[in-house]
């Protein structure tokens, strides 16, 4: 994910330059070799507090609501910058320019995602149904554990578990704080069960299994990456107004010990299962049980149903006969088209956002390097000075170097914030996956309905043929009558299944609709917040940078002649 | 654009009445001439002066890069000890040679070059300068092509050859293995300073150049981002779409500002730094000249000693070669005096030059820093203003 990559990158460079800076001692032009503890201690606080994703030092939840503060960025015009210290107090930037903080209690409305600002802002902030409800989930403390029994390999399999801590005030949980240990496999199970239960909803996609990466990456790095991904995923689940109340999630978050959800078995056994059923279905006339209708054929074990639906979809595609029920909801089709378009534009915007971030990063870096080069020059000229003009020049250079170093720091801070803001693009791209999933839930439900209707048609016509054939024989044909009875029974069952399927389809349609509405509203809110945050940031830091350079321009204004 | 307009002598009164001597030059109007491989850029060189040695108050000639090189080489030959102002390099990359940016950079550098010469107390009196500023194009071409062989090389290379040849010769003659060097601790310090300074400056210049690139890259990415935002805006529609479209438009505006600033940065900051580096390299060439002169002086001194001994010997033996030897001895003595003079002139000039150089550089850098800071402040303010103007529009979209 963009955020975490940048984090590592930021750190490395931050520390590299910090080392470099600390190795150079700046001489004050007027005094000889005054101690530079100001500079050096300020530098170390720089390294500590400006970890891009670390919590701010001075901000406390109560008084640092940034969205109440936006007008104050203009205060930056006033020099609160002391002449002696090279760096501003760190708290400035964080208080005013981070509309979302790190893992502090600040985001009590729950979920740490760039789009959610604290609730008391008065501006567009999304909250689930009741504004006082929250679920806060943290994933931490990865630990290696061993598979206990039933392993053929001596020594056993090891796997990693994560501590999942939940804080909530939702009454259905029955407790306000609790923890469980889960492994990645449990997440897969949770995700699969949710997909089944919440067809038609925009169910957030779970993190990938990353099999290759788990072999290639350093174990620690991989575990950390996974921890972050898990946390994001669970928070997204808690963010969803319907899913957060689900039994599956509750069970996952609360029940100690082994996860009591039916696991998804592997494909092979599924196939075997299905294969075992097939002969029975081929030779008997058993119809699909209604309760199984509510699951898509492809996911299930019912091979025969799979074949039938496949045949139906081909018939639909090749347009021989018009399918009995079509997707006639024009509005839906338009929405679907728009979602597709949106996905493309989001992807594009997301890419460009990444390049923008990289360009800002590079700018900050190079500016810093320039500053360092001039610091070295200053030191050199001062040490080797044979003329006063050199000392004057050294002083000028120092002013420039200081400004460059400051500006560099501002660029990096700006970038750290920009990353968080523009991450909204990534978030929504991820969401598009859920949307596609929900739409395909609808398609497969529709296919099921169509298949059943076709089947009913053919069953009815068979029954008709049987009836007309047996009516020709006076007194009836015992075997034919028997067959007819069986057929009529099958028709009844299939009719029931069809009705269930139609109800399911309608339900999914309604889920789609309400989710789309929710998506539209939330998207608007999230993106507007993102834009505001992004723009505010740019303004604030640009002003800071302008101040720094204006000062240098003033200090060197004596050199300018009339010809300029 | 800041240029070094000259005022001759020590007084600084740019709007002087005609009684004050002045020599003012500008290099302008680059024009591409010729075809294909033979193509080159010509410049207009406009001279305004009241120096009596000049033909008139104003003269315009057409010059090309190699003419400037000729002038520099001649000055380097004649004014040993003086730091000859540096020339911009010959560009190696073919396709870059005629880009607007390169041409402008070069023109600016050439303008500064001539003006530095014109404002230098000694150099401005040079006859070669007069020729350069006044001769017609044909004569210039003749003079230019007359300088063949070793004079076509850069002074540094030139000196290197001399150094190698002479040091080998003198080693043989004197039976020594190491070339002779001054044992002047202050001068040693200066030499070390110069060599180290070049390294520091080169690094600063490198980063300055990179910074220019970064500005361009940021500008490009803002442009791309703006386009993407606009597309997204079109897709979204309604208030959100409008917000994205506005953002995109602003982003594209800022992209233009960044490209502009990148150019400014190049011309007003990076180029002066590069010029500084070249100036230091010119000093190195002068250092080599001085070493040369010193060696010559030492050699001649040694040779004279040997000749004295020889002469005495001949006198004692009443050889008929005495007359010849005496003449030789006198000639050598004269040459030795000359060599000593040359060397001492160089030392004297260098001492003056180094003071002037340091002062000049402080001014040059002061101006460059000022322009840099001004540009960065201007850019940052422009960015702040542009984004700020977007905020009320975003508010409207939210409500």
CSV table of C-alpha atoms in Angstrom, one decimal, chain A residues 18 23 75 114-115 137 166 182-184 191 212 229 258 262 285 304 322 337 347 352 355 369 417 495-496 499 521 562:
chain,number,residue,atom,x,y,z
A,18,UNK,CA,20.1,13.7,10.1
A,23,UNK,CA,28.3,15.6,11.6
A,75,UNK,CA,-1.2,33.3,11.3
A,114,UNK,CA,-8.1,9.6,5.8
A,115,UNK,CA,-11.6,10.4,5.1
A,137,UNK,CA,-10.1,-2.3,16.1
A,166,UNK,CA,-11.7,-4.2,19.9
A,182,UNK,CA,-6.5,-15.0,15.1
A,183,UNK,CA,-4.4,-16.3,12.2
A,184,UNK,CA,-4.6,-15.3,8.6
A,191,UNK,CA,-14.2,-13.1,4.4
A,212,UNK,CA,5.1,-15.7,-3.2
A,229,UNK,CA,-3.3,-5.0,5.9
A,258,UNK,CA,-10.8,-21.6,17.7
A,262,UNK,CA,-17.5,-23.1,9.0
A,285,UNK,CA,-35.1,-36.3,-10.5
A,304,UNK,CA,-25.4,-30.3,-12.0
A,322,UNK,CA,-34.7,-14.1,-25.1
A,337,UNK,CA,-21.5,1.7,-16.5
A,347,UNK,CA,-7.1,4.3,-11.1
A,352,UNK,CA,-0.9,10.4,-10.9
A,355,UNK,CA,3.8,10.5,-9.1
A,369,UNK,CA,21.1,18.1,-0.3
A,417,UNK,CA,0.3,14.6,4.8
A,495,UNK,CA,-41.6,-23.7,-8.5
A,496,UNK,CA,-40.8,-23.1,-4.9
A,499,UNK,CA,-39.8,-18.2,-6.0
A,521,UNK,CA,-23.0,9.9,-0.3
A,562,UNK,CA,19.3,49.1,-10.4
